[in-house]
Each structure stands twice: as structure tokens, then as C-alpha cells.
Amino acid sequence: MAYQQNKKIECETHGTAFMTFICEHLALDPRQIWYSHAPAKDNQWPDSWCSICHQAYMSEGQWNDKNEEELKIRLFCHRCYESHRAQGKFVEIPEEEVSD
Ligand SMILES: [Zn+2]
Ligand SMILES: [Zn+2]
């Protein structure tokens, strides 16, 4: 997933807001486990995905060219992201350094 931190979008509900990305399953049904890397100071709304998508993630140990196409991403404003995430269970997964 491309790093899109600090890009702005216009949300119909919230107006100008930061861009965030979540998988389509979380967008449709946020009441489930949310997998993502830990929020950081410069990335408070890390890209998140569901347990279905996490199986694709685990097959590579990261998102890359081989599994990224299995991930159907929805663009959310950060306030929509927060209100959705508040309904789910947030699980942090360690960011692994994967060498080629
Ligand atoms: Zn998903
Ligand atoms: Zn919004």
C-alpha cells in the first residue's frame, strides 16, 4: 500500500480531512478485528485490514506485489476511519523488515 500520509481529501460528512485506507470488508462491517501496524506520530491512522485480508498478508509477511491485489482498498477520511475503528477491535501487528 502506498504511503499517503498527510494527503487531504474532501469528505462529504466531515469536509477537509486526512486520507486513510482500510479494506472494503472493514468499510462494510467495522464490527470485527482491525489489523494494522501501530499508529505512529507521523501516521496516526495506519492502513487497516480485516481477518480475511490478513491471511493474504500473512502469506507474504507484508504487503507486496504478490498479495496487494487481493486487498480491495477503500479511501476514508480520518474521521470516518476513527468512527469506524471505534466499533471494531484494533490489533497491532509488528512491522517486519523483510529482505529480498
Ligand atoms: Zn478485508
Ligand atoms: Zn469523513
mmCIF file of C-alpha atoms and ligand atoms in Angstrom:
data_model
loop_
_atom_site.group_PDB
_atom_site.id
_atom_site.type_symbol
_atom_site.label_atom_id
_atom_site.label_comp_id
_atom_site.label_asym_id
_atom_site.label_seq_id
_atom_site.Cartn_x
_atom_site.Cartn_y
_atom_site.Cartn_z
ATOM 1 C CA MET A 1 0.000 0.000 0.000
ATOM 2 C CA ALA A 2 1.353 3.350 -0.928
ATOM 3 C CA TYR A 3 2.305 5.692 1.827
ATOM 4 C CA GLN A 4 -0.176 8.538 1.545
ATOM 5 C CA GLN A 5 0.283 10.267 4.841
ATOM 6 C CA ASN A 6 -0.902 13.846 5.150
ATOM 7 C CA LYS A 7 -2.728 13.910 1.849
ATOM 8 C CA LYS A 8 -6.067 15.651 2.171
ATOM 9 C CA ILE A 9 -9.455 14.654 0.877
ATOM 10 C CA GLU A 10 -12.875 16.247 0.913
ATOM 11 C CA CYS A 11 -15.266 14.091 2.918
ATOM 12 C CA GLU A 12 -18.988 14.620 2.292
ATOM 13 C CA THR A 13 -19.614 14.379 6.032
ATOM 14 C CA HIS A 14 -16.512 15.923 7.562
ATOM 15 C CA GLY A 15 -15.151 18.318 4.945
ATOM 16 C CA THR A 16 -11.395 18.552 4.501
ATOM 17 C CA ALA A 17 -9.664 15.689 6.296
ATOM 18 C CA PHE A 18 -6.662 13.402 6.057
ATOM 19 C CA MET A 19 -6.683 10.446 3.713
ATOM 20 C CA THR A 20 -6.744 6.969 5.241
ATOM 21 C CA PHE A 21 -7.083 3.496 3.773
ATOM 22 C CA ILE A 22 -8.989 0.461 5.023
ATOM 23 C CA CYS A 23 -10.031 -2.762 3.312
ATOM 24 C CA GLU A 24 -13.517 -2.952 1.853
ATOM 25 C CA HIS A 25 -14.605 -5.531 4.462
ATOM 26 C CA LEU A 26 -13.907 -3.121 7.304
ATOM 27 C CA ALA A 27 -15.654 -0.377 5.364
ATOM 28 C CA LEU A 28 -18.761 -2.548 5.050
ATOM 29 C CA ASP A 29 -18.659 -4.111 8.516
ATOM 30 C CA PRO A 30 -16.371 -2.386 11.011
ATOM 31 C CA ARG A 31 -17.509 -4.602 13.921
ATOM 32 C CA GLN A 32 -14.625 -7.041 13.620
ATOM 33 C CA ILE A 33 -10.885 -7.226 14.206
ATOM 34 C CA TRP A 34 -8.847 -4.454 12.595
ATOM 35 C CA TYR A 35 -5.294 -5.417 11.701
ATOM 36 C CA SER A 36 -2.723 -2.724 11.145
ATOM 37 C CA HIS A 37 0.714 -1.586 12.138
ATOM 38 C CA ALA A 38 0.982 0.517 15.257
ATOM 39 C CA PRO A 39 -0.066 4.131 14.890
ATOM 40 C CA ALA A 40 2.936 6.443 14.823
ATOM 41 C CA LYS A 41 3.341 10.121 15.435
ATOM 42 C CA ASP A 42 3.522 10.750 11.714
ATOM 43 C CA ASN A 43 0.939 8.095 10.861
ATOM 44 C CA GLN A 44 -1.945 8.142 13.321
ATOM 45 C CA TRP A 45 -4.307 6.276 11.034
ATOM 46 C CA PRO A 46 -2.353 3.313 9.707
ATOM 47 C CA ASP A 47 -3.742 1.329 6.804
ATOM 48 C CA SER A 48 -6.026 -1.355 8.230
ATOM 49 C CA TRP A 49 -7.413 -4.649 7.013
ATOM 50 C CA CYS A 50 -9.656 -7.468 8.271
ATOM 51 C CA SER A 51 -9.008 -11.103 9.215
ATOM 52 C CA ILE A 52 -9.793 -12.278 5.661
ATOM 53 C CA CYS A 53 -7.245 -9.905 4.187
ATOM 54 C CA HIS A 54 -4.821 -10.760 6.988
ATOM 55 C CA GLN A 55 -4.460 -14.273 5.560
ATOM 56 C CA ALA A 56 -3.125 -12.746 2.357
ATOM 57 C CA TYR A 57 -0.852 -10.522 4.411
ATOM 58 C CA MET A 58 0.476 -13.495 6.375
ATOM 59 C CA SER A 59 1.278 -15.434 3.204
ATOM 60 C CA GLU A 60 3.976 -12.831 2.487
ATOM 61 C CA GLY A 61 4.564 -11.348 5.939
ATOM 62 C CA GLN A 62 4.000 -7.931 4.389
ATOM 63 C CA TRP A 63 2.063 -6.262 1.611
ATOM 64 C CA ASN A 64 3.901 -6.503 -1.675
ATOM 65 C CA ASP A 65 3.280 -7.012 -5.383
ATOM 66 C CA LYS A 66 2.227 -10.631 -4.878
ATOM 67 C CA ASN A 67 -0.604 -10.124 -2.417
ATOM 68 C CA GLU A 68 -1.537 -6.477 -2.685
ATOM 69 C CA GLU A 69 -4.000 -7.130 -5.477
ATOM 70 C CA GLU A 70 -6.045 -9.294 -3.097
ATOM 71 C CA LEU A 71 -6.611 -6.250 -0.967
ATOM 72 C CA LYS A 72 -9.562 -4.123 -2.025
ATOM 73 C CA ILE A 73 -8.915 -0.733 -0.512
ATOM 74 C CA ARG A 74 -11.397 1.959 0.344
ATOM 75 C CA LEU A 75 -10.402 5.545 0.813
ATOM 76 C CA PHE A 76 -11.708 7.021 4.061
ATOM 77 C CA CYS A 77 -11.303 10.386 5.681
ATOM 78 C CA HIS A 78 -9.524 10.113 9.059
ATOM 79 C CA ARG A 79 -12.668 10.970 10.996
ATOM 80 C CA CYS A 80 -14.703 8.306 9.181
ATOM 81 C CA TYR A 81 -11.787 5.934 9.885
ATOM 82 C CA GLU A 82 -11.891 6.763 13.594
ATOM 83 C CA SER A 83 -15.654 6.351 13.920
ATOM 84 C CA HIS A 84 -15.460 3.014 12.097
ATOM 85 C CA ARG A 85 -12.456 1.781 14.054
ATOM 86 C CA ALA A 86 -14.164 2.622 17.346
ATOM 87 C CA GLN A 87 -16.685 -0.121 16.551
ATOM 88 C CA GLY A 88 -14.037 -2.784 15.979
ATOM 89 C CA LYS A 89 -11.183 -4.419 17.858
ATOM 90 C CA PHE A 90 -7.811 -2.963 16.978
ATOM 91 C CA VAL A 91 -4.899 -5.398 16.701
ATOM 92 C CA GLU A 92 -1.366 -4.153 16.158
ATOM 93 C CA ILE A 93 0.941 -6.330 14.158
ATOM 94 C CA PRO A 94 4.689 -5.799 14.149
ATOM 95 C CA GLU A 95 6.203 -4.238 11.090
ATOM 96 C CA GLU A 96 8.735 -6.715 9.844
ATOM 97 C CA GLU A 97 11.842 -5.925 7.970
ATOM 98 C CA VAL A 98 11.743 -8.274 5.033
ATOM 99 C CA SER A 99 14.853 -8.571 2.961
ATOM 100 C CA ASP A 100 14.713 -9.664 -0.655
HETATM 101 ZN ZN ZN B 1 -10.625 -7.268 4.306
HETATM 102 ZN ZN ZN B 2 -15.435 11.599 6.915
#
